[in-house]
XYZ file of C-alpha atoms in Angstrom:
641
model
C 39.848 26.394 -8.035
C 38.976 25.631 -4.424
C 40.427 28.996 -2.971
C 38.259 30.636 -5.364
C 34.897 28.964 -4.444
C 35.635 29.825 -0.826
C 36.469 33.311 -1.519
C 33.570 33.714 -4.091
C 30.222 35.743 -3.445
C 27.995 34.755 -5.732
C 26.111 33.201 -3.062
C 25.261 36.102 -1.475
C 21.350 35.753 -0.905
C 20.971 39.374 -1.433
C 17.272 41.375 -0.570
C 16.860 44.588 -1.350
C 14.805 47.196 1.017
C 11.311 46.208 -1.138
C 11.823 42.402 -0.939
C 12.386 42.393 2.401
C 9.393 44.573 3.821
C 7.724 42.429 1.421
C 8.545 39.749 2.850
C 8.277 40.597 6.111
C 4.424 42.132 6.078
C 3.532 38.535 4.087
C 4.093 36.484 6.777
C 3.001 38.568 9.488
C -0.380 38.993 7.488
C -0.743 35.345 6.698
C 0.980 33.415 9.284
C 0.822 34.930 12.778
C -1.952 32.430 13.404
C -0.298 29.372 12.341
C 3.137 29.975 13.114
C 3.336 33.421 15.002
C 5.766 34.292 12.474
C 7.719 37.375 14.298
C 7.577 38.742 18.227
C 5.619 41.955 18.793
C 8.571 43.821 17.424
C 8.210 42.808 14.141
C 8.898 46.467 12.573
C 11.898 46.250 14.794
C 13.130 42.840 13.466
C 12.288 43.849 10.268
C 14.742 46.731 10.113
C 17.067 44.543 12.251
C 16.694 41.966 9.089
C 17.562 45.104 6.816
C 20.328 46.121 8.505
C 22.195 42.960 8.929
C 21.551 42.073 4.478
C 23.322 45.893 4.093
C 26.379 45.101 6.497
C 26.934 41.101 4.771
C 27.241 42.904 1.123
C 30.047 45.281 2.706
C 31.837 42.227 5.239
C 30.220 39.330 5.707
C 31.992 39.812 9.510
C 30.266 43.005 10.182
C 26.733 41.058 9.733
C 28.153 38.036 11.546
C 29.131 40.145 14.760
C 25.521 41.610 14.596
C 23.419 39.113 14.043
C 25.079 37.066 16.598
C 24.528 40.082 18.878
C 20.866 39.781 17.991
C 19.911 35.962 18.691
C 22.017 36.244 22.330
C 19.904 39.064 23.419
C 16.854 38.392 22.015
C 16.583 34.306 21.485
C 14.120 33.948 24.536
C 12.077 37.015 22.816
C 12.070 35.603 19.083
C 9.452 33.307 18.030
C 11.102 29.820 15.936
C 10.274 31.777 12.119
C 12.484 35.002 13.617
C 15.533 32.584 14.975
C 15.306 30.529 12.102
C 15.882 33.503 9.706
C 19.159 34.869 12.022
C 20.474 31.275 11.798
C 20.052 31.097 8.178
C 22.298 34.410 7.945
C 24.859 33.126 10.230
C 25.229 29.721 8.613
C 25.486 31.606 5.465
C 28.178 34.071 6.611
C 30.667 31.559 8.901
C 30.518 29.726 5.148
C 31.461 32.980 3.709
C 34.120 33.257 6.339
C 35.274 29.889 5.461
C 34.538 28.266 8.882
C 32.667 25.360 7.840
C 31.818 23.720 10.971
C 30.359 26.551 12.692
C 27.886 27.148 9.409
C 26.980 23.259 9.451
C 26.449 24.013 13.233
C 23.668 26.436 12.877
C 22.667 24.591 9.363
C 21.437 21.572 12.287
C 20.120 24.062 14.488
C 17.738 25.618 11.734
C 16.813 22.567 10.603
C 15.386 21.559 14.343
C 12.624 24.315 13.881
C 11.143 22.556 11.361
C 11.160 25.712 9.023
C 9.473 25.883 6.143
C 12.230 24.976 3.430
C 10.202 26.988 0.518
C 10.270 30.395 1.934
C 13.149 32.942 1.437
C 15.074 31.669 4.290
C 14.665 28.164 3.952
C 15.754 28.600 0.370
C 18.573 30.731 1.256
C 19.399 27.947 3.804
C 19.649 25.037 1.557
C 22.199 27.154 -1.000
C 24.382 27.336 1.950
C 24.183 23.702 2.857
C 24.757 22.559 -0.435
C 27.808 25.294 -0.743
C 29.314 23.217 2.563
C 28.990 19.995 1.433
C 30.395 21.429 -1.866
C 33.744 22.682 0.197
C 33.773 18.883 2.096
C 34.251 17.834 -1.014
C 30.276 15.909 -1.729
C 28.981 17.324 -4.960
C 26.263 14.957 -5.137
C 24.613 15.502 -2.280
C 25.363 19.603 -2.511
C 23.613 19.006 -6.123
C 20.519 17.333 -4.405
C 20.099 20.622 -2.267
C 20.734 23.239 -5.009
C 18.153 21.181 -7.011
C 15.863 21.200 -4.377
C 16.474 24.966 -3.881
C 15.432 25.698 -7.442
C 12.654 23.916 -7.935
C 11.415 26.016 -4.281
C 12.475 28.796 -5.890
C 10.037 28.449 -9.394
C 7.766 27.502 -7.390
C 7.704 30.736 -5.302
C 7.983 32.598 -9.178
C 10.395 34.664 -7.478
C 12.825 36.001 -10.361
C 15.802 37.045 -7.819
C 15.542 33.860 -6.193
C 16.038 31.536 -9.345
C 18.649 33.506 -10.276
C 20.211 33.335 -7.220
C 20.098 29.839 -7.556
C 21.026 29.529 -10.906
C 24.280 31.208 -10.110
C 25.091 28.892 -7.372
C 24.479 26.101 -9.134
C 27.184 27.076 -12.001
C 29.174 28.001 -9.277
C 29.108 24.697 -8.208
C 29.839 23.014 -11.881
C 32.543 25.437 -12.100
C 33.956 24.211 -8.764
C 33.573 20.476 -9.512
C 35.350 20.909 -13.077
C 32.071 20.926 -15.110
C 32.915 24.093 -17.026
C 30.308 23.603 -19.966
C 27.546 23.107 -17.357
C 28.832 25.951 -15.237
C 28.561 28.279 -18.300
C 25.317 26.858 -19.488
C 23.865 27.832 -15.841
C 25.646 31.145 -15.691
C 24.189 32.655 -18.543
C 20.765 31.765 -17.784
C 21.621 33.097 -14.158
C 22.685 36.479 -16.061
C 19.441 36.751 -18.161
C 17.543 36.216 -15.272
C 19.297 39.067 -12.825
C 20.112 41.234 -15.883
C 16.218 41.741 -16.540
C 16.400 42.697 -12.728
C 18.682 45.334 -13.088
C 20.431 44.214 -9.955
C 23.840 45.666 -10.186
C 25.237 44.337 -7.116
C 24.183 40.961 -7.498
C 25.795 40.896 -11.567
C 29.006 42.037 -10.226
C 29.410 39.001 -8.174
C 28.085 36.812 -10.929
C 30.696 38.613 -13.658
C 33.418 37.252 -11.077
C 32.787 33.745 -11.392
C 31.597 33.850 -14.995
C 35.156 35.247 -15.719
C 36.468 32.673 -13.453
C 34.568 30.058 -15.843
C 35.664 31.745 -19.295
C 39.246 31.351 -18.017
C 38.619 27.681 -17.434
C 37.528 27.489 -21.230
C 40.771 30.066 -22.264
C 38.216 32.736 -23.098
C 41.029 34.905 -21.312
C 39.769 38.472 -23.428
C 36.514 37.606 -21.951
C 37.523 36.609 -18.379
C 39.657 39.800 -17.885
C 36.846 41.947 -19.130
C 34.074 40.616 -16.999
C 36.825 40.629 -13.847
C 37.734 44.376 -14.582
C 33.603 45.419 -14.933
C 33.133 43.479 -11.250
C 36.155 45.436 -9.739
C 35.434 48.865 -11.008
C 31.561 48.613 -9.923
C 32.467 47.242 -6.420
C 35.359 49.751 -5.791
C 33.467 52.705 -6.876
C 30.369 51.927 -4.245
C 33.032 50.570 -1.760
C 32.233 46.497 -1.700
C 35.944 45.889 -0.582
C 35.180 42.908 0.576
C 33.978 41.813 -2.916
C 36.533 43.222 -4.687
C 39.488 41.041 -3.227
C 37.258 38.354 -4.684
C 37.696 39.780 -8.193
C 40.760 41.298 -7.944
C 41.556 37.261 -7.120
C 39.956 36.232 -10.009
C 41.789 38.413 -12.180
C 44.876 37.345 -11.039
C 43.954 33.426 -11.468
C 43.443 34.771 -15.346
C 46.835 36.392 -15.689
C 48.299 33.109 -14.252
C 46.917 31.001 -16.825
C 48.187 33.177 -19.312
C 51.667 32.818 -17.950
C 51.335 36.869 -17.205
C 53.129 36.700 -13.840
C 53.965 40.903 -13.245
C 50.120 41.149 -13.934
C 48.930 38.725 -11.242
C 51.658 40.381 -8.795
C 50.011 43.377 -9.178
C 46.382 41.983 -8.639
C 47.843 40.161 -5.393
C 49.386 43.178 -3.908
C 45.673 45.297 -4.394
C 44.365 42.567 -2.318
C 47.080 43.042 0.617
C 46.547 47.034 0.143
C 42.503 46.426 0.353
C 43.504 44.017 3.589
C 43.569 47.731 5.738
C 40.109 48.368 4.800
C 38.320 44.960 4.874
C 38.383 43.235 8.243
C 39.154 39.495 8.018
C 39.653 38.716 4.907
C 41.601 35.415 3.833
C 44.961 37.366 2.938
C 46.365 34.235 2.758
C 45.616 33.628 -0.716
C 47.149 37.076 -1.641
C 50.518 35.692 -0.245
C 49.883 32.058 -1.730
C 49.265 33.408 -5.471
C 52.512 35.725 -4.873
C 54.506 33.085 -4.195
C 53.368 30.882 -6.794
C 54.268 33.666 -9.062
C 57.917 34.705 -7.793
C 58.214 30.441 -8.354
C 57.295 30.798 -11.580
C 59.488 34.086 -12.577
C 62.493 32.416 -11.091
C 62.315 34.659 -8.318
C 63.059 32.153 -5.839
C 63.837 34.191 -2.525
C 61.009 36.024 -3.118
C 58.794 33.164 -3.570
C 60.014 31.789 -0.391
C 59.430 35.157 1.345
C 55.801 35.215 0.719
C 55.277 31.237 1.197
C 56.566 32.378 5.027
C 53.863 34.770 5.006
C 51.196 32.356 3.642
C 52.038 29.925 6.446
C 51.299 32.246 9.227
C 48.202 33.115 7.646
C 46.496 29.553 5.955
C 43.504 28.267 7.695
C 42.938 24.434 8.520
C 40.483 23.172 5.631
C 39.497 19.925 4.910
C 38.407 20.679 1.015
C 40.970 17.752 -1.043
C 41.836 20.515 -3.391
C 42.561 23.144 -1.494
C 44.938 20.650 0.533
C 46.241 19.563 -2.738
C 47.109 22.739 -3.724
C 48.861 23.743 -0.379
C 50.840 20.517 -0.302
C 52.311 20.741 -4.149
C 52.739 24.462 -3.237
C 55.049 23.667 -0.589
C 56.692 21.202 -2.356
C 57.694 23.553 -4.999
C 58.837 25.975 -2.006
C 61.244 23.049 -0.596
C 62.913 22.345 -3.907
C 63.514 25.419 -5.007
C 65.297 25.667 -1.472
C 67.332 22.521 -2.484
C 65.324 20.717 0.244
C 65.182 17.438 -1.596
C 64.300 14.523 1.120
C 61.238 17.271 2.454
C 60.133 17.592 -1.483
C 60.111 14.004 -1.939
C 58.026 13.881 1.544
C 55.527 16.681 0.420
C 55.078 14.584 -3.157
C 54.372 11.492 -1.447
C 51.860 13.182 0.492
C 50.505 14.718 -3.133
C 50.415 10.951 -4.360
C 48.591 9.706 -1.606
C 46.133 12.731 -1.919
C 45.572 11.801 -5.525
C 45.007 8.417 -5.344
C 41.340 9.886 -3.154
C 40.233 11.547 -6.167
C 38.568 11.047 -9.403
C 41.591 11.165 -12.069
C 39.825 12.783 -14.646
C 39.576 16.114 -12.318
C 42.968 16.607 -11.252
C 45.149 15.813 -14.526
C 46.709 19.121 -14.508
C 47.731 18.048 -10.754
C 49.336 14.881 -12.133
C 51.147 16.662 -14.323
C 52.590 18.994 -12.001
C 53.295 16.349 -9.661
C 54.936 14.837 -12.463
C 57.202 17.574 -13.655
C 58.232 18.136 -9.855
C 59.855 14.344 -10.148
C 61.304 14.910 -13.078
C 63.109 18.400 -12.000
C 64.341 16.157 -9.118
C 65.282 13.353 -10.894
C 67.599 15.648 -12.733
C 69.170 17.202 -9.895
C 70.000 13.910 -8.746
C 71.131 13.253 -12.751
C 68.791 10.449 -13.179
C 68.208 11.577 -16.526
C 66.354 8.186 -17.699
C 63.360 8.787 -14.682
C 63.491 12.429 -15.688
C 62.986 11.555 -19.525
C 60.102 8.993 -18.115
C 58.398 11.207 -15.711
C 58.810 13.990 -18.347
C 56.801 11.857 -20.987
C 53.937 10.672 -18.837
C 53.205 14.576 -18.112
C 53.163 15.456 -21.309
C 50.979 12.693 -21.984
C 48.857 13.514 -18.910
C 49.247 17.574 -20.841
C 48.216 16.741 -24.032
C 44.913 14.632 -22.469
C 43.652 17.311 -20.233
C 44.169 19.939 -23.172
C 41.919 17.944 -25.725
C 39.427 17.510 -22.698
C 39.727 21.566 -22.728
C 38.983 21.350 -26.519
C 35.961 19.680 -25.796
C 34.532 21.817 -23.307
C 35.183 25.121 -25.179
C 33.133 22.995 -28.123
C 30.295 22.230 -25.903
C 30.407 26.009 -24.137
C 29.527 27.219 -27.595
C 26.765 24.675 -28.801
C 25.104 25.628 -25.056
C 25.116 29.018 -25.891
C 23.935 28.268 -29.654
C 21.254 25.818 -28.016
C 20.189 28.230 -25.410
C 19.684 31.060 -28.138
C 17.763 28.622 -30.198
C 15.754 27.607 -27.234
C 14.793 31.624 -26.913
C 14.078 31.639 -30.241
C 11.567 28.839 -30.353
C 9.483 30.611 -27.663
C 9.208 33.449 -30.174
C 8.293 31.059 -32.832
C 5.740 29.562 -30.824
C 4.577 33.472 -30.088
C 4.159 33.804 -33.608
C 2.607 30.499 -34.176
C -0.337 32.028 -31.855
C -0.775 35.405 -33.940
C -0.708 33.161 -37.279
C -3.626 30.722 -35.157
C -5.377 34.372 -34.671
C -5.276 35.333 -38.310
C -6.245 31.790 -39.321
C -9.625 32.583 -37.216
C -10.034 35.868 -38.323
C -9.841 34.816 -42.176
C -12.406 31.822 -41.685
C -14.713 34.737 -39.634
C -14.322 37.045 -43.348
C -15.212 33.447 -45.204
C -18.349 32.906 -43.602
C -18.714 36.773 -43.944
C -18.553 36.242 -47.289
C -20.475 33.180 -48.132
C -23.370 35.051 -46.162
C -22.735 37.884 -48.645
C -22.658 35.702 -51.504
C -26.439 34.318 -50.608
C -27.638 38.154 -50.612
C -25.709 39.273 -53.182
C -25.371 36.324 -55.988
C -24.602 39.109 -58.548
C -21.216 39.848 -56.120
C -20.083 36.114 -55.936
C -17.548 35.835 -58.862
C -15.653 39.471 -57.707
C -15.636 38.589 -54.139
C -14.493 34.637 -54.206
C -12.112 36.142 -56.761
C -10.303 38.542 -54.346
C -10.788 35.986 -51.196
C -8.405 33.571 -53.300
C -6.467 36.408 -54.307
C -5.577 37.297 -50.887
C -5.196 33.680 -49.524
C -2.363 33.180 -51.736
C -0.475 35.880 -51.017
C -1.221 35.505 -47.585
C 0.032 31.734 -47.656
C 3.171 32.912 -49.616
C 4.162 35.378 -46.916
C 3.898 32.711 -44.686
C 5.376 30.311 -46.093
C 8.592 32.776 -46.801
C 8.089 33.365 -42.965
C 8.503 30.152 -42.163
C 11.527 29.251 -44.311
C 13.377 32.230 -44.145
C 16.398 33.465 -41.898
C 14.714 37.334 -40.780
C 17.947 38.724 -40.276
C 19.574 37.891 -43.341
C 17.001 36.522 -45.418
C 19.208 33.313 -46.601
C 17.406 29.951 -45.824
C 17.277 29.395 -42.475
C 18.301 26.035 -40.625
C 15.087 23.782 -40.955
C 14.606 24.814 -44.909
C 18.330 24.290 -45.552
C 18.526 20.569 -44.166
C 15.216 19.805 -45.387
C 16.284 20.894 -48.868
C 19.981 19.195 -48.517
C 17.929 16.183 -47.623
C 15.888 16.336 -50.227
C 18.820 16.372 -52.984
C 20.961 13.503 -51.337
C 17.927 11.794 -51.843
C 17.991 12.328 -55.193
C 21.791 11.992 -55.637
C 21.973 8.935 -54.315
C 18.933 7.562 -56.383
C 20.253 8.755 -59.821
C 23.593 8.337 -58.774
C 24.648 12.151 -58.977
C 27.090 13.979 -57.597
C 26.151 15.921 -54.214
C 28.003 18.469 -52.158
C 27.885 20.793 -48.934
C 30.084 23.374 -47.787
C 29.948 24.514 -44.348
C 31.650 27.986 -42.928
C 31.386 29.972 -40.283
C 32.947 33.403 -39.368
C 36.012 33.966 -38.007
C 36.240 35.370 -34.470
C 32.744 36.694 -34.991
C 32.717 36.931 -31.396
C 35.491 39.497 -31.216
C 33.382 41.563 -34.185
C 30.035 41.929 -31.487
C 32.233 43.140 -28.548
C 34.543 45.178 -30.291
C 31.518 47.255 -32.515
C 28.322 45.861 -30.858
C 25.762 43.672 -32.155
C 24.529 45.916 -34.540
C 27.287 46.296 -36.457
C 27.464 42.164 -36.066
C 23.856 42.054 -37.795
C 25.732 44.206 -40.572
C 28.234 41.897 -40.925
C 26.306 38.665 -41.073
C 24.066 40.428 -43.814
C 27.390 41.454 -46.044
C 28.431 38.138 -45.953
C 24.890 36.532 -46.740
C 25.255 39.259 -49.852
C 28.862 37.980 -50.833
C 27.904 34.190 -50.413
C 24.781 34.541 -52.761
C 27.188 36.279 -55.538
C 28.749 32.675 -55.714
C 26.216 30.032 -55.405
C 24.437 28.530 -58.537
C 20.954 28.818 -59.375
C 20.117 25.151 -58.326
C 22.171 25.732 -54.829
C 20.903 26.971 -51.396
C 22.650 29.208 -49.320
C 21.336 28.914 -45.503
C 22.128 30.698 -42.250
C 22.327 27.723 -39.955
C 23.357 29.276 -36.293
C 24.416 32.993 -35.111
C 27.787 33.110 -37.671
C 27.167 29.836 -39.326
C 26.141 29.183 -43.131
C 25.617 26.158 -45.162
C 25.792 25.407 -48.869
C 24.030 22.505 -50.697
C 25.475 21.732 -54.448
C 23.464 19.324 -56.298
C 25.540 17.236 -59.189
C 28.718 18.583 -57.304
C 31.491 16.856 -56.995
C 34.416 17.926 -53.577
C 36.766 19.540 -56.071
C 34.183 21.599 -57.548
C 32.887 22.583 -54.499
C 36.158 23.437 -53.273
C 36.204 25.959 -56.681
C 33.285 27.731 -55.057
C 34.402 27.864 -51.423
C 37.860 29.367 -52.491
C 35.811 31.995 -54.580
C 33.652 33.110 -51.274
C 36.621 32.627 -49.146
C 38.790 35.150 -51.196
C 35.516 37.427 -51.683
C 34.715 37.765 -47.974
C 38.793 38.327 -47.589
C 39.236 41.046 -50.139
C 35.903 43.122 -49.273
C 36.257 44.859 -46.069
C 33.177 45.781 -44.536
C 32.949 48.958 -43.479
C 30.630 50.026 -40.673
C 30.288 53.722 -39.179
C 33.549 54.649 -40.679
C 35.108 51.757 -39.472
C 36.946 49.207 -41.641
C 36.298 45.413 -40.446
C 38.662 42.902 -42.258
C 36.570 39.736 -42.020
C 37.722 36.428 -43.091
C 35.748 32.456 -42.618
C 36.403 29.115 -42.470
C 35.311 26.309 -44.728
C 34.754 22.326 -44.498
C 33.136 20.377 -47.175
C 32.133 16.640 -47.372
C 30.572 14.565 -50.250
C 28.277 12.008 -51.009
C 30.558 8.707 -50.708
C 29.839 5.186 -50.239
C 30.893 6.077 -46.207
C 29.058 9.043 -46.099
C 25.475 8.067 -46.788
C 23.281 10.012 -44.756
C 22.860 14.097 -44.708
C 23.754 13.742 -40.834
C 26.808 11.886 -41.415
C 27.207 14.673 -44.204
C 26.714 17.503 -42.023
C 29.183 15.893 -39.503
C 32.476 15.346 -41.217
C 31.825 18.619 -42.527
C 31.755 19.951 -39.232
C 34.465 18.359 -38.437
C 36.699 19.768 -41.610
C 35.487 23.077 -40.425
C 36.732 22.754 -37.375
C 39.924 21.677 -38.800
C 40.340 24.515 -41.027
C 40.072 26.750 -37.158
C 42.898 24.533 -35.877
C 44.900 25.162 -38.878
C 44.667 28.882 -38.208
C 41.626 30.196 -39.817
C 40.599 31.518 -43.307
C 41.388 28.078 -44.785
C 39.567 25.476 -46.290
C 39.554 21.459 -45.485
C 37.595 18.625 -47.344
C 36.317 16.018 -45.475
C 38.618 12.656 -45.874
């Protein structure tokens, strides 16, 4: 995780050629009283600006070497707006670089202008600050400055720069272990610099949002965002950025225990190492060796651990220490070095007992598995049974923790779309306002009529009322109905399913939901497009209604998720209609552009019971048997206990 942040580019503050003459002629227009915002060569340090943005998105080194060039020759020359700008750039690439203490030196040094903190620069500025404090290992206070950054950035309604920031702030959930948050924030960072059409700028963000699907096991996901970031950047010759990805990519195929894969990811960062100057090769020759460990390969492991000690930088980031230290303890044992592993592990336990436990379990456990391989070698086979237990306790606690978060990813991404879709609501809420005022404007039109024209009153109040009631029909469908595929939609359906347990529980009925949801849905959109997905949810809609009852509702809940209320229905009838839909959406292939989609669902159902009293409580354990039915491999159905 940490060697990733470091080597990630999604901070890049990016400006393109327009922003930053833009930029430039706005302050020289409206500040060179105040603030005599550039020299007399402002056209000059405006290209200079230019120049030095094009060399950071090839090697961040390249711009470093010329903007330092820049403020020794011309510091005397440059008024404190043009030196705070080239500081901002070189506190931004030294943290690029990895050389935190030189960035936190010019960090100080901008802030003893006394810039203005809401401007490009200043913005820019506190994104790299907070991304330093991040590395030192302070989220808070990094948090306080990305914060701060954003709410500069609405302010300046600047689109690039809040999703700039947006992107940096998931970066920095992602880096701290917050993977929900960090996807929540990336795809509102992608909305915002997809609508921008800044290519550049997405590749960098498709490397950490693949970073963040991998966290989640969304490995389909993270490979195919990793391999769109590589083939843009190598194709306009980012080479610099492409190590990142190509990085990224081979963090994926570790996860997935695909070892050859991530070899061959590693050794296209060495190759790339003859074409980008100074990039952290290190981490090439770390990941190989981790690798080789994990084949079995152990001379080659140790071969490349050599390499990686030449190369490491000092850090002071607890993680990236953490990593180095079980890294070489691994090295040592597999070298039979048992009295250096032991030292390396107690140097890993004192490390650990610094951080928060809940974001290093998988560190516990490795730390734990280490012992046991020891205490084996030394046949100590009760510690080994011990230590083997407590990490597969330790396993089995950071995996549901996983569970969670891949739960939560998706209900951020349901909430987010329903968040998008309110705003449209809202929109539409403002036409019906409009046609509300129109129809009162044809009322009065008519009442003046009917004073003329008394002889006209009966035919015209007749088609007035006419009208009004199919008007307030279609709008009441409108407002109750699911557009895409005209089932119930979400408010109707638990309005009605209230309604009912209402009515159960007074006349002591029976009363039933079902809820099911698609399975891999998500596979159907990228595999065929969301078109075809829109097809699918309809055919299903179509199948479901074949199966309900006159008195039930069939709603569309969320994107692939339906719900089924069953009056006077007891859990083993409703399980008789489930298995019906379940086999019917099974057996009917859907076929799409002469394409044949097999399509199968989940089910949970729960029941009014003398525990289950409420439609949220309801709605829950059904959720919960849904989710159940997933676990137990899909197509299945599970009734609430």
């Amino acid at each position: 995780m940490s060697n990733q942040f470091l080597f990630s580019n999604t901070y890049k503050i990016k400006i393109n050629a327009c922003l930053i003459v833009l930029f430039c002629l706005f302050f020289t227009s409206n500040y060179s009283i105040k603030a005599n915002a550039f020299t007399i060569n402002s056209e000059w340090f405006q290209e200079a600006l230019f120049k030095a943005d094009t060399l950071n998105d090839k090697n961040p080194l390249l711009a470093l070497e010329y903007v330092r060039d820049l403020l020794d020759k011309h510091k005397d020359s440059l008024s404190p707006l043009s030196q705070s700008a080239l500081l901002a750039r070189l506190a931004e690439y030294h943290f690029y670089l990895g050389d935190l203490e030189k960035s936190l030196n010019h960090i100080n040094q901008f802030y003893r202008l006394k810039t203005d903190l809401t401007n490009h620069d200043g913005i820019s500025l506190l994104l790299t600050h907070g991304g330093v404090l991040d590395e030192l290992g302070k989220p808070k206070e990094a948090m306080a400055l990305y914060l701060q950054a954003e709410k500069n950035a609405k302010e300046s309604e600047n689109d690039v720069l809040v999703g700039e920031t947006y992107a940096v702030i998931a970066n920095s959930y992602l880096y701290n272990h917050d993977d929900s948050e960090a996807l929540k924030y990336f795809h509102q960072a992608y909305l915002h610099i997809e609508a921008l059409d800044d290519k550049l700028e997405l590749a960098y963000l498709k490397i950490q949002m693949s970073h963040a699907y991998s966290n989640v096991y969304d490995y389909e996901r993270a490979i195919s965002l990793a391999n769109e970031a590589i083939e843009y950047l190598n194709q306009h010759q980012y080479f610099f950025d492409e190590v990142s990805a190509h990085n990224t990519l081979a963090h994926t195929y570790m996860k997935m225990n695909a070892y050859d894969d991530a070899i061959e990811s590693y050794q296209r960062i060495v190759e790339l190492s003859s074409v980008v100057e100074g990039h952290p090769i290190h981490v090439a020759y770390s990941g190989m060796a981790k690798s080789y460990l994990w084949k079995g390969e152990d001379v080659k492991a140790q071969h490349y651990f050599a390499l990686y000690k030449e190369k490491r930088p000092n850090s002071d980031n607890p993680f990236r220490k953490l990593d180095d230290i079980v890294l070489s303890a691994l090295i040592a044992f597999s070298e039979k070095d048992i009295p250096l592993t032991l030292s390396y592990l107690q140097q890993a336990d004192d490390l650990l007992a610094t951080i928060d436990k809940t974001k290093v379990l998988s560190w516990y456990a490795k730390v734990l598995n280490l012992k046991a391989k020891i205490a084996v070698f030394n046949n100590d086979y009760q510690s080994a049974y011990q230590y083997q237990k407590d990490a597969h306790e330790l396993v089995s606690s950071y995996q549901n923790t996983e569970r969670e978060i891949i739960r939560s990813k998706y209900k951020i991404m349901f909430d987010t779309d329903q968040a998008l879709l309110k705003n449209q609501l809202l929109e539409r809420d403002n036409l019906l306002d409009k046609a509300a005022l129109e129809n009162a404007e044809q009322k009065q039109e008519l009442q003046t009529l009917f004073i003329i024209l008394v002889s006209l009153f009966a035919l015209s109040l007749t088609f007035f009322i006419y009208r009004q009631s199919r008007t307030s029909k279609v709008l009441h469908k409108l407002a109750n109905t699911d557009t895409l595929t005209e089932l119930a939609n979400r408010r109707y359906t638990f309005s009605y399913a209230e309604k009912i347990l209402e009515q159960a529980k007074n006349e002591q009925h029976n009363f039933a939901i079902i809820a099911f949801d698609i399975d891999h849905f998500k596979k159907v959109n990228d595999t065929y497009g969301h078109t075809t997905g829109d097809i699918v949810l309809k055919k299903i809609a179509t199948i479901g209604n074949e199966y309900v009852r006159a008195n039930d509702i069939l709603g569309r809940i969320g994107g692939e998720e339906f719900l089924v209320v069953l009056p006077n229905t007891s859990a083993t009838q409703a399980y008789e209609i489930a298995e019906r839909i379940r086999k019917a959406i099974e057996n009917k292939p859907i076929v799409v552009d002469k394409h044949t989609i097999n399509i199968s669902a989940s089910f949970g159902i729960a029941e009014l019971s003398s525990s289950k009293v409420t439609f949220n409580q309801l709605f829950n354990q059904a959720d919960i048997a849904l989710y159940q039915a997933k676990d137990n491999g899909r197509n299945c159905i599970i009734v609430a206990s």
